């Protein structure tokens, strides 16, 4: 199947990229501005400035006052939102596809993108808001532990920095700094505008070209992050804080988004820590060693890391960590069972489909792929994921997830003590225990085989079937 069917790409003479897809399944439209600028694009003296600019995006333009960007979209019955991360900053607006709405949303989004005011007074007020946000983040153990793990895993790359910035650093930012960042990063050649919804493609492309075609700024050279050196080593950092239970993150450096091994590592994380059938759930959580156990593979373009997250009582946390490493060892030695591999694939298919359920979700995915090299990568990356074999999982586990070079952050209540720091890395048991398939095979009956199949009715694309005690209603949505 193709996730990108009907997408049209048009690159303006200014190098701004337009992506448009018609999706008539809901009478709404999304306009998303994807800027290829995030925390990786900040020199050290500007750490956090990408997030500051995200806030200022809504604080007025030459034509609109503070808050009017959001208000003008809300008047149409829609909403706006934004996010900043390592490799991008994204702004999107969604509104009902009523007559004239697309023109209005396009004009509002274009005004915010090209005419941001960056008023010094508004910046001073917004910096105080962001500083309070940064302080709240310091009170969030999961956020502190995760970014501390990045600092432990990476010695040179900018992913190792506290990405929102420090209070001292944020207070030093001036309107001139934010303007300089904006004028070198927010340029047409670094912007992708993705428009998805109940629309006419040709008309939408003409509207977008008319609205954005006169915005001309040269693409400036931007200093990239220092590259990470080769070599891995075990490391552990103990942290104390105002937490009720222990929190442990175990991580490894992996690969970039487009690396040939990324898909197998994605599936490995799914096998390890997604859902009740996962290896970590069965070995750690169901065993009562932790109240939470998950695994994530994260690849913000040029770097990657896979980590295991465990939360539980201090008395059982060490054993939870050891058993988690056992599961890694098991994948290295034997790979996954056929049942668990198919379960992980089913979860992946569900996850991909869920991302495409909203127009802004589609726009976001297309723009992210375009930034990596082309929206067509959406289909390619999906196919890579679905083609991963048990042998692939076993190989990448052995190549990247050696328990002997794992890094760990262990966050414990103030005043607690453990022996973990002196005995890291914890020795795992060879074999890692059996990978028992927990899901029974489910027989999918055809209509002819269904008990009481003669009671099925078909009307307006909906099939209904009455069984004792329950009615089923089924409608396909492509």
Short mmCIF file of C-alpha atoms in Angstrom, two decimals:
data_model
loop_
_atom_site.label_atom_id
_atom_site.label_comp_id
_atom_site.label_asym_id
_atom_site.label_seq_id
_atom_site.Cartn_x
_atom_site.Cartn_y
_atom_site.Cartn_z
CA UNK A 1 0.00 0.00 0.00
CA UNK A 2 1.06 3.64 -0.37
CA UNK A 3 0.70 6.14 2.46
CA UNK A 4 1.59 9.03 0.16
CA UNK A 5 -0.92 8.47 -2.62
CA UNK A 6 -2.03 11.75 -4.17
CA UNK A 7 0.66 13.95 -2.59
CA UNK A 8 1.86 16.72 -4.91
CA UNK A 9 5.19 18.50 -4.43
CA UNK A 10 5.85 21.99 -5.83
CA UNK A 11 9.05 23.93 -5.17
CA UNK A 12 8.79 27.69 -5.55
CA UNK A 13 11.56 29.73 -7.24
CA UNK A 14 12.49 30.89 -3.71
CA UNK A 15 13.23 27.21 -2.79
CA UNK A 16 10.28 26.94 -0.41
CA UNK A 17 8.67 23.49 -0.75
CA UNK A 18 4.91 22.96 -0.96
CA UNK A 19 3.29 19.57 -0.30
CA UNK A 20 -0.44 19.16 -0.90
CA UNK A 21 -2.72 16.14 -0.47
CA UNK A 22 -6.47 15.96 -0.84
CA UNK A 23 -8.18 14.01 1.95
CA UNK A 24 -11.97 14.30 1.72
CA UNK A 25 -12.63 11.93 4.64
CA UNK A 26 -13.28 14.90 6.93
CA UNK A 27 -14.31 18.43 6.00
CA UNK A 28 -11.25 20.11 7.53
CA UNK A 29 -7.93 21.46 6.31
CA UNK A 30 -4.48 21.73 7.92
CA UNK A 31 -1.69 24.13 7.01
CA UNK A 32 1.64 23.14 8.56
CA UNK A 33 4.88 25.12 8.47
CA UNK A 34 7.87 22.83 8.99
CA UNK A 35 11.12 24.75 9.59
CA UNK A 36 14.34 22.76 9.39
CA UNK A 37 15.74 24.43 12.50
CA UNK A 38 15.81 23.15 16.06
CA UNK A 39 18.11 22.55 19.01
CA UNK A 40 20.79 21.02 16.76
CA UNK A 41 21.03 24.35 14.91
CA UNK A 42 21.88 26.42 17.98
CA UNK A 43 25.45 27.38 18.90
CA UNK A 44 26.16 27.00 22.62
CA UNK A 45 25.63 30.68 23.41
CA UNK A 46 22.10 30.44 21.95
CA UNK A 47 20.99 27.20 23.61
CA UNK A 48 17.19 27.19 23.83
CA UNK A 49 16.66 29.98 21.29
CA UNK A 50 14.64 27.73 18.93
CA UNK A 51 12.02 27.27 21.62
CA UNK A 52 12.06 31.00 22.38
CA UNK A 53 11.33 31.77 18.73
CA UNK A 54 8.49 29.23 18.75
CA UNK A 55 6.86 31.24 21.54
CA UNK A 56 7.45 34.56 19.75
CA UNK A 57 5.78 33.20 16.61
CA UNK A 58 2.44 33.86 18.32
CA UNK A 59 3.40 37.21 19.86
CA UNK A 60 2.63 39.46 16.96
CA UNK A 61 3.59 40.40 13.41
CA UNK A 62 3.68 43.65 11.51
CA UNK A 63 -0.07 43.25 10.97
CA UNK A 64 -1.28 41.39 14.07
CA UNK A 65 -0.86 41.99 17.76
CA UNK A 66 0.11 39.42 20.42
CA UNK A 67 -2.32 36.51 20.50
CA UNK A 68 -4.11 37.48 17.28
CA UNK A 69 -2.59 34.61 15.26
CA UNK A 70 -4.36 32.05 17.46
CA UNK A 71 -7.49 34.19 17.80
CA UNK A 72 -7.93 34.60 14.03
CA UNK A 73 -7.77 30.84 13.50
CA UNK A 74 -10.16 30.22 16.41
CA UNK A 75 -12.68 32.61 14.83
CA UNK A 76 -12.77 30.18 11.90
CA UNK A 77 -13.59 27.33 14.28
CA UNK A 78 -10.04 26.01 14.24
CA UNK A 79 -6.94 25.81 16.41
CA UNK A 80 -3.18 26.33 16.24
CA UNK A 81 -0.25 24.62 17.91
CA UNK A 82 3.51 24.31 17.64
CA UNK A 83 6.45 22.23 18.84
CA UNK A 84 10.24 22.48 18.88
CA UNK A 85 12.61 19.52 18.94
CA UNK A 86 16.20 18.77 17.98
CA UNK A 87 15.93 18.87 14.18
CA UNK A 88 12.83 20.99 13.48
CA UNK A 89 10.22 23.47 14.63
CA UNK A 90 6.65 22.89 13.48
CA UNK A 91 3.64 25.22 13.44
CA UNK A 92 0.21 24.08 12.32
CA UNK A 93 -3.32 25.38 12.05
CA UNK A 94 -6.44 23.27 11.49
CA UNK A 95 -9.85 24.65 10.57
CA UNK A 96 -13.14 23.50 9.05
CA UNK A 97 -12.98 23.52 5.25
CA UNK A 98 -15.74 26.11 4.91
CA UNK A 99 -15.77 28.55 1.96
CA UNK A 100 -12.84 30.94 2.26
CA UNK A 101 -11.27 29.15 5.25
CA UNK A 102 -8.24 27.82 3.37
CA UNK A 103 -7.38 31.30 2.08
CA UNK A 104 -7.63 32.72 5.60
CA UNK A 105 -5.58 29.99 7.26
CA UNK A 106 -2.88 30.22 4.59
CA UNK A 107 -2.67 33.99 4.99
CA UNK A 108 -2.49 33.73 8.81
CA UNK A 109 0.21 31.07 8.73
CA UNK A 110 2.18 33.00 6.10
CA UNK A 111 1.97 36.22 8.11
CA UNK A 112 3.27 34.46 11.24
CA UNK A 113 6.08 32.76 9.31
CA UNK A 114 7.31 35.75 7.32
CA UNK A 115 6.37 38.77 9.46
CA UNK A 116 7.14 37.86 13.07
CA UNK A 117 7.61 41.11 15.01
CA UNK A 118 10.05 40.02 17.77
CA UNK A 119 9.17 43.02 19.91
CA UNK A 120 11.74 43.45 22.74
CA UNK A 121 9.01 44.08 25.33
CA UNK A 122 7.08 40.96 24.35
CA UNK A 123 10.33 38.98 24.30
CA UNK A 124 11.16 40.06 27.86
CA UNK A 125 7.73 38.91 29.08
CA UNK A 126 7.90 35.63 27.16
CA UNK A 127 11.38 34.82 28.46
CA UNK A 128 9.96 34.88 31.99
CA UNK A 129 7.29 32.38 30.89
CA UNK A 130 9.95 30.12 29.35
CA UNK A 131 12.18 30.35 32.42
CA UNK A 132 9.28 29.16 34.58
CA UNK A 133 8.72 26.33 32.08
CA UNK A 134 12.40 25.41 32.39
CA UNK A 135 12.11 25.34 36.19
CA UNK A 136 9.06 23.05 35.99
CA UNK A 137 11.01 20.77 33.71
CA UNK A 138 13.76 20.52 36.32
CA UNK A 139 11.05 19.24 38.68
CA UNK A 140 10.09 16.48 36.21
CA UNK A 141 12.23 13.40 36.98
CA UNK A 142 11.59 11.67 33.66
CA UNK A 143 12.73 14.73 31.68
CA UNK A 144 15.81 15.24 33.84
CA UNK A 145 16.75 11.56 33.64
CA UNK A 146 16.31 11.36 29.87
CA UNK A 147 18.37 14.40 29.01
CA UNK A 148 20.98 13.33 31.56
CA UNK A 149 21.19 10.01 29.72
CA UNK A 150 21.83 11.88 26.45
CA UNK A 151 24.63 13.78 28.16
CA UNK A 152 26.12 10.49 29.34
CA UNK A 153 25.82 8.77 25.96
CA UNK A 154 27.16 11.60 23.79
CA UNK A 155 30.44 13.38 24.46
CA UNK A 156 30.41 16.00 21.68
CA UNK A 157 27.09 16.19 19.84
CA UNK A 158 24.59 18.93 20.73
CA UNK A 159 22.00 16.37 21.82
CA UNK A 160 23.93 16.21 25.11
CA UNK A 161 22.87 19.75 26.14
CA UNK A 162 19.91 20.69 28.35
CA UNK A 163 17.82 21.63 25.36
CA UNK A 164 15.41 24.20 26.80
CA UNK A 165 18.34 26.27 28.08
CA UNK A 166 19.31 27.47 31.55
CA UNK A 167 17.86 30.45 33.38
CA UNK A 168 21.17 32.32 33.13
CA UNK A 169 21.52 31.60 29.42
CA UNK A 170 17.93 32.50 28.60
CA UNK A 171 18.20 35.82 30.44
CA UNK A 172 21.14 36.77 28.23
CA UNK A 173 19.17 36.40 24.98
CA UNK A 174 18.26 39.66 23.29
CA UNK A 175 15.81 40.62 20.57
CA UNK A 176 18.82 41.03 18.29
CA UNK A 177 19.88 37.42 19.02
CA UNK A 178 16.42 36.06 18.22
CA UNK A 179 16.26 38.20 15.08
CA UNK A 180 19.65 36.91 13.92
CA UNK A 181 18.58 33.31 14.52
CA UNK A 182 15.29 33.91 12.68
CA UNK A 183 16.91 35.56 9.66
CA UNK A 184 19.43 32.75 9.17
CA UNK A 185 17.21 29.73 9.94
CA UNK A 186 13.71 30.83 8.92
CA UNK A 187 14.40 31.18 5.21
CA UNK A 188 12.42 29.69 2.28
CA UNK A 189 15.02 27.02 1.52
CA UNK A 190 14.61 25.58 5.03
CA UNK A 191 10.78 25.67 5.07
CA UNK A 192 8.26 23.04 3.97
CA UNK A 193 4.59 24.01 3.92
CA UNK A 194 2.34 20.93 3.96
CA UNK A 195 -1.39 21.36 3.31
CA UNK A 196 -3.79 18.45 3.74
CA UNK A 197 -7.56 18.24 3.82
CA UNK A 198 -10.76 18.54 1.86
CA UNK A 199 -9.35 20.81 -0.84
CA UNK A 200 -8.70 21.22 -4.54
CA UNK A 201 -5.02 20.60 -5.22
CA UNK A 202 -4.50 22.94 -8.18
CA UNK A 203 -6.34 25.79 -6.49
CA UNK A 204 -4.42 25.22 -3.24
CA UNK A 205 -1.06 25.33 -5.01
CA UNK A 206 -2.00 28.62 -6.69
CA UNK A 207 -3.17 30.10 -3.39
CA UNK A 208 0.03 29.04 -1.63
CA UNK A 209 2.25 30.38 -4.39
CA UNK A 210 0.40 33.70 -4.37
CA UNK A 211 0.59 33.93 -0.57
CA UNK A 212 4.20 32.84 -0.07
CA UNK A 213 5.89 33.36 -3.44
CA UNK A 214 7.14 36.89 -2.68
CA UNK A 215 8.96 35.86 0.52
CA UNK A 216 12.61 35.86 -0.53
CA UNK A 217 15.58 35.34 1.77
CA UNK A 218 18.91 33.71 0.92
CA UNK A 219 19.83 30.44 2.59
CA UNK A 220 22.63 31.15 5.06
CA UNK A 221 25.36 28.78 6.17
CA UNK A 222 24.63 27.36 9.63
CA UNK A 223 27.28 25.67 11.77
CA UNK A 224 26.27 22.10 12.43
CA UNK A 225 26.79 20.15 15.64
CA UNK A 226 30.19 18.55 16.23
CA UNK A 227 30.11 14.92 15.16
CA UNK A 228 30.18 12.24 17.80
CA UNK A 229 33.39 10.25 18.05
CA UNK A 230 33.38 6.49 17.63
CA UNK A 231 33.73 4.25 20.62
CA UNK A 232 31.38 3.20 23.40
CA UNK A 233 32.00 2.74 27.10
CA UNK A 234 29.87 1.75 30.10
CA UNK A 235 28.86 4.60 32.37
CA UNK A 236 26.39 5.16 35.19
CA UNK A 237 25.24 8.29 37.02
CA UNK A 238 23.35 8.21 40.29
CA UNK A 239 20.98 11.12 40.93
CA UNK A 240 18.94 12.03 44.01
CA UNK A 241 15.78 14.10 44.13
CA UNK A 242 12.28 14.57 45.47
CA UNK A 243 10.87 11.36 43.96
CA UNK A 244 8.76 8.67 45.57
CA UNK A 245 10.17 5.71 43.64
CA UNK A 246 13.28 4.85 41.74
CA UNK A 247 13.67 5.64 38.03
CA UNK A 248 16.26 3.98 35.83
CA UNK A 249 17.14 4.58 32.19
CA UNK A 250 19.54 2.25 30.39
CA UNK A 251 20.71 3.40 26.97
CA UNK A 252 22.94 2.82 23.97
CA UNK A 253 23.98 5.00 21.03
CA UNK A 254 22.58 3.70 17.74
CA UNK A 255 22.17 5.14 14.21
CA UNK A 256 20.59 7.99 12.25
CA UNK A 257 17.05 7.96 10.85
CA UNK A 258 17.95 6.81 7.35
CA UNK A 259 20.56 4.23 8.34
CA UNK A 260 19.87 0.74 7.03
CA UNK A 261 19.71 -0.62 10.60
CA UNK A 262 17.23 1.97 11.95
CA UNK A 263 14.13 -0.08 11.08
CA UNK A 264 15.43 -3.21 12.83
CA UNK A 265 16.28 -1.15 15.92
CA UNK A 266 12.78 0.39 15.86
CA UNK A 267 11.28 -3.09 15.82
CA UNK A 268 13.65 -4.21 18.57
CA UNK A 269 12.34 -1.44 20.83
CA UNK A 270 8.77 -2.53 20.05
CA UNK A 271 9.60 -6.14 20.89
CA UNK A 272 11.25 -5.10 24.14
CA UNK A 273 8.85 -2.59 25.57
CA UNK A 274 5.54 -2.01 23.81
CA UNK A 275 2.42 -3.55 25.30
CA UNK A 276 1.60 -6.43 27.59
CA UNK A 277 3.11 -8.99 25.22
CA UNK A 278 6.53 -7.33 25.26
CA UNK A 279 9.60 -8.93 26.77
CA UNK A 280 10.05 -6.24 29.42
CA UNK A 281 6.42 -6.36 30.51
CA UNK A 282 6.57 -10.11 31.03
CA UNK A 283 10.05 -10.27 32.58
CA UNK A 284 9.89 -7.14 34.74
CA UNK A 285 6.47 -5.61 35.20
CA UNK A 286 4.37 -8.78 35.39
CA UNK A 287 6.97 -10.16 37.80
CA UNK A 288 6.31 -7.23 40.16
CA UNK A 289 9.82 -5.77 39.85
CA UNK A 290 8.70 -2.43 38.38
CA UNK A 291 5.51 -0.46 37.97
CA UNK A 292 6.59 0.68 34.51
CA UNK A 293 8.84 -0.82 31.86
CA UNK A 294 9.22 0.50 28.31
CA UNK A 295 11.73 0.82 25.48
CA UNK A 296 12.20 3.59 22.92
CA UNK A 297 14.36 3.97 19.81
CA UNK A 298 14.78 7.66 18.99
CA UNK A 299 16.51 8.94 15.86
CA UNK A 300 16.41 12.74 15.49
CA UNK A 301 17.94 12.73 11.98
CA UNK A 302 21.70 12.50 12.47
CA UNK A 303 22.05 10.54 15.72
CA UNK A 304 20.13 7.79 17.46
CA UNK A 305 19.72 6.10 20.83
CA UNK A 306 17.76 3.17 22.24
CA UNK A 307 16.81 3.19 25.89
CA UNK A 308 14.93 1.14 28.45
CA UNK A 309 12.88 3.00 31.07
CA UNK A 310 12.09 1.36 34.42
CA UNK A 311 10.18 2.80 37.36
CA UNK A 312 9.67 1.01 40.65
CA UNK A 313 10.54 0.54 44.29
CA UNK A 314 14.21 0.94 45.15
CA UNK A 315 14.44 -2.55 46.61
CA UNK A 316 13.59 -4.22 43.30
CA UNK A 317 15.09 -1.72 40.84
CA UNK A 318 18.46 -3.45 40.55
CA UNK A 319 16.82 -6.78 39.73
CA UNK A 320 14.55 -5.04 37.21
CA UNK A 321 17.63 -3.61 35.51
CA UNK A 322 19.38 -6.96 35.48
CA UNK A 323 16.38 -8.77 34.00
CA UNK A 324 16.04 -6.05 31.37
CA UNK A 325 19.64 -6.68 30.33
CA UNK A 326 18.81 -10.40 30.31
CA UNK A 327 16.18 -9.70 27.67
CA UNK A 328 18.75 -7.88 25.56
CA UNK A 329 21.10 -10.85 25.96
CA UNK A 330 18.32 -13.18 24.85
CA UNK A 331 17.73 -11.19 21.66
CA UNK A 332 21.47 -11.20 20.97
CA UNK A 333 21.70 -14.98 21.32
CA UNK A 334 18.45 -16.23 19.79
CA UNK A 335 16.50 -13.36 18.32
CA UNK A 336 12.73 -13.05 18.77
CA UNK A 337 10.18 -15.82 18.44
CA UNK A 338 7.88 -15.82 15.38
CA UNK A 339 4.86 -14.97 17.55
CA UNK A 340 6.51 -11.95 19.18
CA UNK A 341 7.84 -10.72 15.83
CA UNK A 342 4.36 -10.79 14.28
CA UNK A 343 2.94 -9.06 17.34
CA UNK A 344 5.49 -6.26 16.99
CA UNK A 345 4.69 -5.89 13.30
CA UNK A 346 0.99 -5.62 14.09
CA UNK A 347 1.71 -2.88 16.63
CA UNK A 348 3.81 -1.07 14.04
CA UNK A 349 1.05 -1.21 11.46
CA UNK A 350 -1.40 0.16 14.00
CA UNK A 351 1.00 2.94 14.95
CA UNK A 352 1.56 4.01 11.36
CA UNK A 353 -2.16 4.03 10.62
CA UNK A 354 -2.91 6.08 13.74
CA UNK A 355 -0.50 8.81 12.62
CA UNK A 356 -2.49 9.23 9.41
CA UNK A 357 -5.91 9.59 11.03
CA UNK A 358 -5.78 13.40 11.23
CA UNK A 359 -5.00 15.94 8.53
CA UNK A 360 -2.33 17.63 10.66
CA UNK A 361 -0.81 14.20 11.38
CA UNK A 362 -0.52 13.54 7.65
CA UNK A 363 0.94 16.97 7.01
CA UNK A 364 3.51 16.48 9.78
CA UNK A 365 4.65 13.08 8.48
CA UNK A 366 4.95 14.23 4.87
CA UNK A 367 6.96 17.31 5.88
CA UNK A 368 9.30 15.30 8.11
CA UNK A 369 10.03 12.86 5.29
CA UNK A 370 10.52 15.70 2.81
CA UNK A 371 13.07 17.27 5.15
CA UNK A 372 14.96 13.97 5.15
CA UNK A 373 15.07 13.76 1.37
CA UNK A 374 11.55 13.38 -0.01
CA UNK A 375 8.02 12.64 1.15
CA UNK A 376 8.27 9.32 -0.75
CA UNK A 377 10.47 8.11 2.11
CA UNK A 378 7.28 7.54 4.12
CA UNK A 379 6.48 4.47 2.03
CA UNK A 380 10.12 3.37 1.87
CA UNK A 381 10.62 3.54 5.63
CA UNK A 382 7.37 1.67 6.24
CA UNK A 383 8.43 -1.07 3.82
CA UNK A 384 11.81 -1.32 5.52
CA UNK A 385 10.13 -1.75 8.89
CA UNK A 386 7.74 -4.43 7.69
CA UNK A 387 10.60 -6.34 6.01
CA UNK A 388 12.65 -6.72 9.22
CA UNK A 389 13.34 -10.37 10.04
CA UNK A 390 14.16 -12.16 13.27
CA UNK A 391 17.76 -12.42 12.05
CA UNK A 392 17.89 -8.64 11.57
CA UNK A 393 16.73 -8.06 15.16
CA UNK A 394 19.27 -10.53 16.51
CA UNK A 395 22.06 -8.86 14.51
CA UNK A 396 21.33 -5.25 15.54
CA UNK A 397 20.87 -6.29 19.16
CA UNK A 398 24.33 -7.89 19.10
CA UNK A 399 25.89 -4.96 17.20
CA UNK A 400 24.43 -2.05 19.16
CA UNK A 401 22.97 -3.24 22.48
CA UNK A 402 25.87 -4.92 24.23
CA UNK A 403 25.00 -4.89 27.97
CA UNK A 404 28.70 -4.42 28.76
CA UNK A 405 28.78 -0.93 27.20
CA UNK A 406 25.37 0.33 28.36
CA UNK A 407 25.00 3.70 30.04
CA UNK A 408 22.51 4.25 32.85
CA UNK A 409 20.88 7.03 34.82
CA UNK A 410 19.44 5.96 38.17
CA UNK A 411 17.26 8.58 39.91
CA UNK A 412 16.44 7.74 43.52
CA UNK A 413 14.76 9.45 46.49
CA UNK A 414 16.98 11.88 48.42
CA UNK A 415 19.06 10.09 51.01
CA UNK A 416 18.73 6.67 49.40
CA UNK A 417 21.73 4.48 48.75
CA UNK A 418 22.40 1.65 46.32
CA UNK A 419 25.45 -0.33 45.32
CA UNK A 420 24.76 0.11 41.62
CA UNK A 421 27.45 2.69 40.94
CA UNK A 422 30.18 0.36 42.12
CA UNK A 423 29.00 -2.70 40.20
CA UNK A 424 28.03 -1.23 36.81
CA UNK A 425 27.60 -2.78 34.33
CA UNK A 426 25.40 -5.41 35.99
CA UNK A 427 26.15 -8.88 34.70
CA UNK A 428 23.24 -10.33 32.77
CA UNK A 429 22.40 -14.03 32.67
CA UNK A 430 23.34 -15.71 29.43
CA UNK A 431 20.32 -16.63 27.35
CA UNK A 432 17.97 -14.09 28.85
CA UNK A 433 15.20 -16.57 29.55
CA UNK A 434 12.64 -17.93 27.11
CA UNK A 435 10.73 -15.66 24.76
CA UNK A 436 7.32 -17.17 25.36
CA UNK A 437 4.64 -16.04 22.95
CA UNK A 438 1.85 -14.75 25.16
CA UNK A 439 -0.73 -14.16 22.46
CA UNK A 440 -2.92 -16.99 21.30
CA UNK A 441 -3.54 -17.36 17.58
CA UNK A 442 -6.85 -15.75 16.72
CA UNK A 443 -8.86 -17.29 13.92
CA UNK A 444 -10.36 -14.69 11.64
CA UNK A 445 -13.56 -16.20 10.28
CA UNK A 446 -14.86 -15.38 6.86
CA UNK A 447 -18.49 -14.26 6.55
CA UNK A 448 -19.48 -17.74 5.40
CA UNK A 449 -17.92 -19.29 8.50
CA UNK A 450 -19.42 -16.89 11.01
CA UNK A 451 -22.06 -18.37 13.27
CA UNK A 452 -25.31 -16.71 12.45
CA UNK A 453 -23.79 -15.18 9.33
CA UNK A 454 -27.19 -14.98 7.75
CA UNK A 455 -28.06 -12.26 10.27
CA UNK A 456 -25.46 -9.86 8.82
CA UNK A 457 -26.95 -6.77 7.17
CA UNK A 458 -25.31 -4.31 4.77
CA UNK A 459 -26.47 -0.71 4.52
CA UNK A 460 -24.71 2.54 3.49
CA UNK A 461 -21.31 0.88 3.60
CA UNK A 462 -21.85 -0.50 7.11
CA UNK A 463 -22.05 -4.20 7.88
CA UNK A 464 -23.89 -5.13 11.07
CA UNK A 465 -23.94 -8.56 12.67
CA UNK A 466 -26.03 -9.58 15.67
CA UNK A 467 -24.63 -12.23 17.98
CA UNK A 468 -25.92 -13.33 21.37
CA UNK A 469 -25.24 -10.45 23.74
CA UNK A 470 -23.40 -8.17 21.29
CA UNK A 471 -23.91 -6.32 18.02
CA UNK A 472 -20.97 -5.66 15.68
CA UNK A 473 -20.91 -2.67 13.34
CA UNK A 474 -18.09 -2.54 10.80
CA UNK A 475 -17.22 0.18 8.28
CA UNK A 476 -14.00 0.22 6.22
CA UNK A 477 -12.03 3.47 6.14
CA UNK A 478 -9.12 3.48 3.73
#
